[in-house]
Amino acid sequence: MLKSAFLLLALFISSIAFSQDELNDDLKIFLDCNVCDNTYMRQNLGNVQFVRDQDLSDVHLFFVTQRNGSGGRLYEIDFIGKNEFENINYKLEFSTDSNMTRDDVRRRTLEYIKLGLVRFWIANDNISSVSVSVPGPETETEDKPEVDPWNYWVFRVGANGFFDGQESNKFSRLNFNLSARRVTEKNKFSFRANFGENKSTFTFDGEDIVAINNNKSLNVSDVISINDHWSYGLFGNIGTSTFSNYDLFWRLRPAIEYNFFRYAESAKKQLILSYRNGLVFNNYIERSIFAEDKELLFQHSFLLGGSFRQEWGNINGEASFNQYLHDTELHSFGFFLGANIRVFKGFNFNVSGSYRITRDQINLPAGDVSLEELLLQQQQLQSGYNYFVSLGFSYQFGSIYNSIVNPRFNF
């Protein structure tokens, strides 16, 4: 029995070695993209070998993306050569829009990946199956500036519903929203209206207990670019919320922001400091814990936030401070940190968490919370703090090649 086990182990090891020996000299690439359809890329990009770690690659395809004004994304692809290709490094950019389907996006992404790899295929002396198509003089048309009939305006209307239940309870969530925005290099204007309602029904001893929370809000903002580092804006919102005890609220706050890096580099890195100061009006459903039915206050806030996305991973975090000026004891302070770090080949560490000290819950209703309100979460509760923490790591080892796609039983 022991001899048979050793024989099987030897056959297994030899089969692995044999399969590794069968690998060809195709360009080895590492696709570093968290918004790409990786399965589609492996199925449709030939003449390459996909590997599981950037240190095992000939070319590291490093993607950074940002939302653009049309509702699509701006893609930046850094083609980073490794080993004998380390002197080849360059970047390609392209954009998508909100009218493009997922298939349109992945096709365009594949086109730019192929275009960027041509130089590496030439350097690798592996162009027997590579071809390039460009228009001839007779089919080439003169480039003309495109006229945008919408003048950069983008509108969106949406609605969704969620329904869940069993014999003794049921739950529904409805949401409707409308938005409009216009984004240019100098100005970013946004308008959004939203209505939401959560309804829970519990049946106990033949009696229905119904809990309803709804909210309505209208948010408007206008941001003006000053230069490569400075911006200022005006932010306003108005609405109602049964959960937060608001029969009506509105906010109007001007703001200024400084980016320690140039805004043009925001896809890869940014570190911003912003300040807001303005009016806050609250009209409460129930009298507040400070015995107020309505009040008009001044509030200001500071925020320091940053994000970095490089080949070794990404880090983002922020620290914020809010304070009412009529009583400086009414304030809140919070911070957030999230990171995904590549420590060494195949090993990644991730951490995220937030902690917030809350001393500014002026909207809480006076009186005690009933057990029913507590269990059904009909009302915001007083809390001196809130937090969450997430930690994890991943380590991958084994074959460096992962070009094979097997979609069986994926549904």
GROMACS .gro file of C-alpha atoms in nm:
model
  411
    1MET     CA    1   0.000   0.000   0.000
    2LEU     CA    2   0.280   0.243   0.092
    3LYS     CA    3   0.467   0.163  -0.231
    4SER     CA    4   0.151   0.238  -0.432
    5ALA     CA    5   0.113   0.575  -0.261
    6PHE     CA    6   0.474   0.669  -0.339
    7LEU     CA    7   0.424   0.560  -0.701
    8LEU     CA    8   0.114   0.778  -0.738
    9LEU     CA    9   0.298   1.076  -0.583
   10ALA     CA   10   0.590   1.031  -0.822
   11LEU     CA   11   0.355   1.015  -1.121
   12PHE     CA   12   0.177   1.332  -1.000
   13ILE     CA   13   0.503   1.527  -0.961
   14SER     CA   14   0.632   1.412  -1.299
   15SER     CA   15   0.305   1.512  -1.468
   16ILE     CA   16   0.337   1.863  -1.320
   17ALA     CA   17   0.695   1.892  -1.440
   18PHE     CA   18   0.595   1.766  -1.783
   19SER     CA   19   0.309   2.015  -1.811
   20GLN     CA   20   0.543   2.301  -1.716
   21ASP     CA   21   0.792   2.189  -1.981
   22GLU     CA   22   0.520   2.210  -2.248
   23LEU     CA   23   0.478   2.588  -2.197
   24ASN     CA   24   0.569   2.804  -2.495
   25ASP     CA   25   0.766   3.127  -2.530
   26ASP     CA   26   0.462   3.355  -2.553
   27LEU     CA   27   0.476   3.693  -2.383
   28LYS     CA   28   0.391   3.655  -2.013
   29ILE     CA   29   0.152   3.927  -1.893
   30PHE     CA   30   0.001   4.018  -1.556
   31LEU     CA   31  -0.339   4.186  -1.588
   32ASP     CA   32  -0.374   4.423  -1.289
   33CYS     CA   33  -0.730   4.546  -1.338
   34ASN     CA   34  -1.016   4.528  -1.088
   35VAL     CA   35  -1.288   4.644  -1.332
   36CYS     CA   36  -1.197   4.425  -1.631
   37ASP     CA   37  -1.371   4.109  -1.750
   38ASN     CA   38  -1.068   3.885  -1.691
   39THR     CA   39  -1.239   3.573  -1.828
   40TYR     CA   40  -1.316   3.750  -2.155
   41MET     CA   41  -0.955   3.869  -2.184
   42ARG     CA   42  -0.817   3.518  -2.136
   43GLN     CA   43  -1.059   3.375  -2.391
   44ASN     CA   44  -0.992   3.636  -2.660
   45LEU     CA   45  -0.630   3.748  -2.620
   46GLY     CA   46  -0.384   3.510  -2.784
   47ASN     CA   47  -0.009   3.513  -2.828
   48VAL     CA   48   0.033   3.565  -2.451
   49GLN     CA   49   0.049   3.369  -2.127
   50PHE     CA   50  -0.143   3.512  -1.828
   51VAL     CA   51   0.050   3.475  -1.503
   52ARG     CA   52  -0.069   3.511  -1.143
   53ASP     CA   53   0.191   3.760  -1.011
   54GLN     CA   54   0.354   4.072  -1.151
   55ASP     CA   55   0.706   3.949  -1.068
   56LEU     CA   56   0.649   3.649  -1.296
   57SER     CA   57   0.550   3.861  -1.595
   58ASP     CA   58   0.726   4.014  -1.894
   59VAL     CA   59   0.467   4.293  -1.902
   60HIS     CA   60   0.264   4.433  -1.612
   61LEU     CA   61  -0.063   4.590  -1.734
   62PHE     CA   62  -0.149   4.834  -1.455
   63PHE     CA   63  -0.499   4.988  -1.483
   64VAL     CA   64  -0.630   5.295  -1.302
   65THR     CA   65  -0.980   5.426  -1.369
   66GLN     CA   66  -1.193   5.725  -1.275
   67ARG     CA   67  -1.556   5.812  -1.336
   68ASN     CA   68  -1.596   6.064  -1.617
   69GLY     CA   69  -1.863   6.324  -1.682
   70SER     CA   70  -2.072   6.103  -1.913
   71GLY     CA   71  -2.119   5.835  -1.647
   72GLY     CA   72  -1.854   5.607  -1.798
   73ARG     CA   73  -1.490   5.569  -1.703
   74LEU     CA   74  -1.154   5.708  -1.806
   75TYR     CA   75  -0.906   5.419  -1.833
   76GLU     CA   76  -0.529   5.462  -1.802
   77ILE     CA   77  -0.318   5.155  -1.884
   78ASP     CA   78   0.050   5.156  -1.788
   79PHE     CA   79   0.244   4.896  -1.987
   80ILE     CA   80   0.538   4.823  -1.757
   81GLY     CA   81   0.813   4.607  -1.903
   82LYS     CA   82   0.993   4.354  -1.683
   83ASN     CA   83   1.315   4.152  -1.720
   84GLU     CA   84   1.456   4.203  -2.072
   85PHE     CA   85   1.170   4.445  -2.152
   86GLU     CA   86   1.229   4.680  -1.858
   87ASN     CA   87   1.330   4.966  -2.090
   88ILE     CA   88   0.983   4.964  -2.250
   89ASN     CA   89   0.729   5.164  -2.049
   90TYR     CA   90   0.442   5.377  -2.173
   91LYS     CA   91   0.076   5.461  -2.116
   92LEU     CA   92  -0.245   5.445  -2.320
   93GLU     CA   93  -0.576   5.614  -2.234
   94PHE     CA   94  -0.933   5.568  -2.351
   95SER     CA   95  -1.283   5.652  -2.228
   96THR     CA   96  -1.619   5.480  -2.211
   97ASP     CA   97  -1.965   5.632  -2.170
   98SER     CA   98  -2.288   5.532  -1.997
   99ASN     CA   99  -2.451   5.418  -2.323
  100MET     CA  100  -2.194   5.143  -2.376
  101THR     CA  101  -2.286   4.789  -2.277
  102ARG     CA  102  -2.052   4.566  -2.079
  103ASP     CA  103  -1.963   4.393  -2.405
  104ASP     CA  104  -1.876   4.727  -2.569
  105VAL     CA  105  -1.651   4.814  -2.274
  106ARG     CA  106  -1.463   4.485  -2.269
  107ARG     CA  107  -1.416   4.493  -2.649
  108ARG     CA  108  -1.266   4.841  -2.633
  109THR     CA  109  -1.045   4.739  -2.340
  110LEU     CA  110  -0.918   4.439  -2.539
  111GLU     CA  111  -0.844   4.659  -2.841
  112TYR     CA  112  -0.623   4.890  -2.635
  113ILE     CA  113  -0.449   4.598  -2.464
  114LYS     CA  114  -0.362   4.453  -2.806
  115LEU     CA  115  -0.244   4.793  -2.930
  116GLY     CA  116  -0.020   4.838  -2.627
  117LEU     CA  117   0.132   4.489  -2.654
  118VAL     CA  118   0.244   4.528  -3.018
  119ARG     CA  119   0.576   4.683  -2.920
  120PHE     CA  120   0.644   4.400  -2.674
  121TRP     CA  121   0.556   4.133  -2.932
  122ILE     CA  122   0.805   4.294  -3.171
  123ALA     CA  123   1.074   4.299  -2.901
  124ASN     CA  124   0.994   3.934  -2.820
  125ASP     CA  125   1.034   3.840  -3.188
  126ASN     CA  126   0.689   3.686  -3.185
  127ILE     CA  127   0.485   3.864  -3.453
  128SER     CA  128   0.400   3.577  -3.688
  129SER     CA  129   0.034   3.593  -3.583
  130VAL     CA  130   0.016   3.969  -3.523
  131SER     CA  131  -0.139   4.206  -3.778
  132VAL     CA  132  -0.219   4.578  -3.773
  133SER     CA  133  -0.503   4.742  -3.964
  134VAL     CA  134  -0.511   5.115  -4.044
  135PRO     CA  135  -0.727   5.306  -4.294
  136GLY     CA  136  -0.583   5.373  -4.639
  137PRO     CA  137  -0.563   5.722  -4.794
  138GLU     CA  138  -0.880   5.664  -4.996
  139THR     CA  139  -1.087   5.570  -4.688
  140GLU     CA  140  -0.926   5.807  -4.442
  141THR     CA  141  -1.155   6.092  -4.337
  142GLU     CA  142  -1.062   6.432  -4.204
  143ASP     CA  143  -1.104   6.461  -3.828
  144LYS     CA  144  -1.372   6.711  -3.737
  145PRO     CA  145  -1.450   6.837  -3.389
  146GLU     CA  146  -1.758   6.665  -3.251
  147VAL     CA  147  -2.053   6.882  -3.156
  148ASP     CA  148  -2.221   6.778  -2.833
  149PRO     CA  149  -2.595   6.850  -2.865
  150TRP     CA  150  -2.638   6.800  -2.488
  151ASN     CA  151  -2.358   7.045  -2.397
  152TYR     CA  152  -2.208   6.793  -2.145
  153TRP     CA  153  -2.538   6.741  -1.959
  154VAL     CA  154  -2.615   6.384  -1.845
  155PHE     CA  155  -2.955   6.286  -1.704
  156ARG     CA  156  -3.057   5.969  -1.524
  157VAL     CA  157  -3.388   5.831  -1.397
  158GLY     CA  158  -3.398   5.516  -1.186
  159ALA     CA  159  -3.627   5.303  -0.973
  160ASN     CA  160  -3.586   4.974  -0.790
  161GLY     CA  161  -3.778   4.757  -0.551
  162PHE     CA  162  -3.694   4.469  -0.318
  163PHE     CA  163  -3.955   4.236  -0.168
  164ASP     CA  164  -3.897   3.957   0.082
  165GLY     CA  165  -4.121   3.757   0.311
  166GLN     CA  166  -4.242   3.443   0.479
  167GLU     CA  167  -4.559   3.338   0.658
  168SER     CA  168  -4.515   3.559   0.966
  169ASN     CA  169  -4.340   3.863   0.819
  170LYS     CA  170  -4.271   4.050   0.500
  171PHE     CA  171  -4.044   4.333   0.394
  172SER     CA  172  -4.035   4.577   0.103
  173ARG     CA  173  -3.794   4.847  -0.007
  174LEU     CA  174  -3.875   5.102  -0.278
  175ASN     CA  175  -3.645   5.368  -0.420
  176PHE     CA  176  -3.689   5.632  -0.691
  177ASN     CA  177  -3.422   5.875  -0.804
  178LEU     CA  178  -3.362   6.144  -1.062
  179SER     CA  179  -3.029   6.309  -1.133
  180ALA     CA  180  -2.867   6.560  -1.367
  181ARG     CA  181  -2.505   6.665  -1.390
  182ARG     CA  182  -2.267   6.857  -1.608
  183VAL     CA  183  -1.893   6.800  -1.580
  184THR     CA  184  -1.624   7.008  -1.752
  185GLU     CA  185  -1.265   7.091  -1.662
  186LYS     CA  186  -1.377   7.419  -1.502
  187ASN     CA  187  -1.709   7.327  -1.344
  188LYS     CA  188  -1.890   7.026  -1.193
  189PHE     CA  189  -2.263   7.068  -1.130
  190SER     CA  190  -2.481   6.795  -0.980
  191PHE     CA  191  -2.851   6.764  -0.897
  192ARG     CA  192  -3.012   6.456  -0.741
  193ALA     CA  193  -3.363   6.387  -0.607
  194ASN     CA  194  -3.440   6.068  -0.416
  195PHE     CA  195  -3.736   5.899  -0.248
  196GLY     CA  196  -3.705   5.579  -0.046
  197GLU     CA  197  -3.938   5.375   0.171
  198ASN     CA  198  -3.879   5.064   0.383
  199LYS     CA  199  -4.183   4.876   0.512
  200SER     CA  200  -4.179   4.577   0.750
  201THR     CA  201  -4.488   4.381   0.854
  202PHE     CA  202  -4.481   4.124   1.136
  203THR     CA  203  -4.777   3.902   1.226
  204PHE     CA  204  -4.803   3.799   1.593
  205ASP     CA  205  -5.110   3.642   1.758
  206GLY     CA  206  -5.318   3.733   1.457
  207GLU     CA  207  -5.219   4.100   1.474
  208ASP     CA  208  -5.006   4.285   1.219
  209ILE     CA  209  -4.726   4.510   1.344
  210VAL     CA  210  -4.624   4.753   1.067
  211ALA     CA  211  -4.306   4.963   1.064
  212ILE     CA  212  -4.250   5.222   0.791
  213ASN     CA  213  -3.943   5.439   0.735
  214ASN     CA  214  -3.929   5.681   0.447
  215ASN     CA  215  -3.701   5.958   0.333
  216LYS     CA  216  -3.703   6.225   0.065
  217SER     CA  217  -3.404   6.435  -0.033
  218LEU     CA  218  -3.290   6.688  -0.290
  219ASN     CA  219  -2.916   6.752  -0.324
  220VAL     CA  220  -2.749   7.023  -0.533
  221SER     CA  221  -2.378   7.102  -0.563
  222ASP     CA  222  -2.167   7.328  -0.781
  223VAL     CA  223  -1.786   7.301  -0.782
  224ILE     CA  224  -1.554   7.549  -0.955
  225SER     CA  225  -1.189   7.475  -1.047
  226ILE     CA  226  -0.946   7.750  -0.946
  227ASN     CA  227  -0.615   7.594  -1.055
  228ASP     CA  228  -0.426   7.261  -1.043
  229HIS     CA  229  -0.455   7.243  -0.661
  230TRP     CA  230  -0.747   7.462  -0.545
  231SER     CA  231  -1.127   7.432  -0.585
  232TYR     CA  232  -1.429   7.585  -0.420
  233GLY     CA  233  -1.796   7.490  -0.420
  234LEU     CA  234  -2.144   7.534  -0.281
  235PHE     CA  235  -2.342   7.240  -0.139
  236GLY     CA  236  -2.709   7.238  -0.051
  237ASN     CA  237  -2.968   6.976   0.037
  238ILE     CA  238  -3.324   6.958   0.165
  239GLY     CA  239  -3.539   6.666   0.271
  240THR     CA  240  -3.726   6.461   0.531
  241SER     CA  241  -3.647   6.140   0.723
  242THR     CA  242  -3.872   5.955   0.968
  243PHE     CA  243  -3.578   5.744   1.090
  244SER     CA  244  -3.372   6.054   1.176
  245ASN     CA  245  -3.670   6.249   1.322
  246TYR     CA  246  -3.669   6.515   1.048
  247ASP     CA  247  -4.003   6.655   0.937
  248LEU     CA  248  -3.793   6.893   0.727
  249PHE     CA  249  -3.422   6.976   0.710
  250TRP     CA  250  -3.205   7.184   0.485
  251ARG     CA  251  -2.831   7.259   0.462
  252LEU     CA  252  -2.645   7.530   0.272
  253ARG     CA  253  -2.266   7.525   0.300
  254PRO     CA  254  -1.990   7.680   0.088
  255ALA     CA  255  -1.658   7.491   0.083
  256ILE     CA  256  -1.296   7.513  -0.028
  257GLU     CA  257  -1.056   7.230  -0.107
  258TYR     CA  258  -0.680   7.197  -0.156
  259ASN     CA  259  -0.514   6.897  -0.324
  260PHE     CA  260  -0.146   6.852  -0.232
  261PHE     CA  261  -0.097   6.675  -0.565
  262ARG     CA  262  -0.217   6.800  -0.901
  263TYR     CA  263  -0.577   6.704  -0.980
  264ALA     CA  264  -0.449   6.556  -1.307
  265GLU     CA  265  -0.280   6.281  -1.100
  266SER     CA  266  -0.595   6.192  -0.903
  267ALA     CA  267  -0.635   5.848  -1.063
  268LYS     CA  268  -0.315   5.732  -0.893
  269LYS     CA  269  -0.275   5.963  -0.595
  270GLN     CA  270  -0.443   6.248  -0.416
  271LEU     CA  271  -0.428   6.408  -0.074
  272ILE     CA  272  -0.695   6.669  -0.007
  273LEU     CA  273  -0.784   6.905   0.276
  274SER     CA  274  -1.131   7.060   0.265
  275TYR     CA  275  -1.333   7.298   0.484
  276ARG     CA  276  -1.710   7.363   0.486
  277ASN     CA  277  -1.907   7.616   0.687
  278GLY     CA  278  -2.274   7.704   0.664
  279LEU     CA  279  -2.633   7.695   0.785
  280VAL     CA  280  -2.828   7.395   0.914
  281PHE     CA  281  -3.206   7.403   0.967
  282ASN     CA  282  -3.396   7.121   1.142
  283ASN     CA  283  -3.771   7.090   1.192
  284TYR     CA  284  -3.829   6.779   1.405
  285ILE     CA  285  -4.115   6.526   1.398
  286GLU     CA  286  -4.086   6.487   1.775
  287ARG     CA  287  -3.930   6.736   2.016
  288SER     CA  288  -3.554   6.679   2.035
  289ILE     CA  289  -3.353   6.580   2.341
  290PHE     CA  290  -3.259   6.952   2.371
  291ALA     CA  291  -3.631   7.041   2.388
  292GLU     CA  292  -3.630   7.197   2.041
  293ASP     CA  293  -3.910   7.169   1.786
  294LYS     CA  294  -3.708   7.351   1.519
  295GLU     CA  295  -3.371   7.529   1.510
  296LEU     CA  296  -3.135   7.715   1.277
  297LEU     CA  297  -2.764   7.652   1.345
  298PHE     CA  298  -2.416   7.712   1.209
  299GLN     CA  299  -2.195   7.410   1.147
  300HIS     CA  300  -1.846   7.367   1.008
  301SER     CA  301  -1.637   7.063   0.912
  302PHE     CA  302  -1.282   6.968   0.817
  303LEU     CA  303  -1.180   6.666   0.613
  304LEU     CA  304  -0.833   6.530   0.535
  305GLY     CA  305  -0.842   6.240   0.290
  306GLY     CA  306  -0.606   6.061   0.058
  307SER     CA  307  -0.580   5.771  -0.183
  308PHE     CA  308  -0.281   5.606  -0.347
  309ARG     CA  309  -0.286   5.334  -0.611
  310GLN     CA  310   0.049   5.198  -0.722
  311GLU     CA  311   0.194   4.867  -0.840
  312TRP     CA  312   0.233   4.747  -0.481
  313GLY     CA  313  -0.136   4.798  -0.398
  314ASN     CA  314  -0.367   5.074  -0.286
  315ILE     CA  315  -0.433   5.276   0.029
  316ASN     CA  316  -0.716   5.517   0.102
  317GLY     CA  317  -0.823   5.689   0.418
  318GLU     CA  318  -0.974   6.000   0.567
  319ALA     CA  319  -1.019   6.186   0.893
  320SER     CA  320  -1.314   6.421   0.948
  321PHE     CA  321  -1.432   6.664   1.214
  322ASN     CA  322  -1.779   6.824   1.241
  323GLN     CA  323  -1.885   7.085   1.496
  324TYR     CA  324  -2.181   7.311   1.575
  325LEU     CA  325  -2.064   7.665   1.640
  326HIS     CA  326  -2.337   7.763   1.891
  327ASP     CA  327  -2.211   7.489   2.127
  328THR     CA  328  -1.860   7.358   2.059
  329GLU     CA  329  -1.927   7.052   2.277
  330LEU     CA  330  -2.156   6.925   2.000
  331HIS     CA  331  -1.910   6.764   1.761
  332SER     CA  332  -1.808   6.438   1.597
  333PHE     CA  333  -1.474   6.299   1.488
  334GLY     CA  334  -1.413   5.999   1.267
  335PHE     CA  335  -1.154   5.827   1.056
  336PHE     CA  336  -1.141   5.552   0.796
  337LEU     CA  337  -0.850   5.348   0.661
  338GLY     CA  338  -0.849   5.087   0.389
  339ALA     CA  339  -0.547   4.919   0.231
  340ASN     CA  340  -0.463   4.627   0.006
  341ILE     CA  341  -0.087   4.573   0.006
  342ARG     CA  342   0.122   4.333  -0.196
  343VAL     CA  343   0.385   4.225   0.062
  344PHE     CA  344   0.577   3.978  -0.152
  345LYS     CA  345   0.520   3.743  -0.445
  346GLY     CA  346   0.175   3.588  -0.414
  347PHE     CA  347   0.104   3.735  -0.067
  348ASN     CA  348  -0.144   4.021  -0.019
  349PHE     CA  349  -0.260   4.185   0.303
  350ASN     CA  350  -0.581   4.385   0.335
  351VAL     CA  351  -0.722   4.592   0.619
  352SER     CA  352  -1.010   4.836   0.649
  353GLY     CA  353  -1.186   4.998   0.938
  354SER     CA  354  -1.355   5.308   1.068
  355TYR     CA  355  -1.422   5.462   1.406
  356ARG     CA  356  -1.643   5.761   1.480
  357ILE     CA  357  -1.706   5.949   1.804
  358THR     CA  358  -2.052   6.107   1.794
  359ARG     CA  359  -2.135   6.395   2.026
  360ASP     CA  360  -2.362   6.586   1.789
  361GLN     CA  361  -2.687   6.385   1.764
  362ILE     CA  362  -2.909   6.688   1.823
  363ASN     CA  363  -3.191   6.537   1.613
  364LEU     CA  364  -3.272   6.250   1.854
  365PRO     CA  365  -3.627   6.266   1.991
  366ALA     CA  366  -3.684   6.316   2.362
  367GLY     CA  367  -3.824   6.030   2.568
  368ASP     CA  368  -3.754   5.660   2.582
  369VAL     CA  369  -3.739   5.424   2.287
  370SER     CA  370  -3.993   5.143   2.299
  371LEU     CA  371  -3.889   4.780   2.255
  372GLU     CA  372  -4.089   4.770   1.932
  373GLU     CA  373  -3.906   5.075   1.792
  374LEU     CA  374  -3.573   4.926   1.896
  375LEU     CA  375  -3.632   4.585   1.736
  376LEU     CA  376  -3.788   4.726   1.417
  377GLN     CA  377  -3.521   4.999   1.385
  378GLN     CA  378  -3.785   5.266   1.339
  379GLN     CA  379  -3.577   5.533   1.507
  380GLN     CA  380  -3.215   5.642   1.526
  381LEU     CA  381  -3.061   5.557   1.865
  382GLN     CA  382  -2.818   5.753   2.076
  383SER     CA  383  -2.463   5.620   2.049
  384GLY     CA  384  -2.134   5.768   2.163
  385TYR     CA  385  -1.940   5.586   1.894
  386ASN     CA  386  -1.963   5.340   1.606
  387TYR     CA  387  -1.698   5.132   1.431
  388PHE     CA  388  -1.617   4.846   1.199
  389VAL     CA  389  -1.294   4.651   1.138
  390SER     CA  390  -1.195   4.405   0.866
  391LEU     CA  391  -0.861   4.222   0.838
  392GLY     CA  392  -0.744   3.956   0.598
  393PHE     CA  393  -0.469   3.818   0.379
  394SER     CA  394  -0.434   3.595   0.078
  395TYR     CA  395  -0.147   3.384  -0.045
  396GLN     CA  396  -0.141   3.217  -0.384
  397PHE     CA  397   0.116   2.965  -0.500
  398GLY     CA  398   0.147   2.688  -0.756
  399SER     CA  399   0.151   2.717  -1.134
  400ILE     CA  400   0.232   3.067  -1.253
  401TYR     CA  401   0.015   3.031  -1.563
  402ASN     CA  402  -0.360   3.088  -1.556
  403SER     CA  403  -0.470   3.135  -1.918
  404ILE     CA  404  -0.715   2.842  -1.923
  405VAL     CA  405  -1.083   2.925  -1.877
  406ASN     CA  406  -1.334   2.657  -1.774
  407PRO     CA  407  -1.687   2.803  -1.732
  408ARG     CA  408  -1.865   2.477  -1.639
  409PHE     CA  409  -2.114   2.500  -1.349
  410ASN     CA  410  -2.047   2.868  -1.296
  411PHE     CA  411  -2.418   2.938  -1.248
   0.00000   0.00000   0.00000
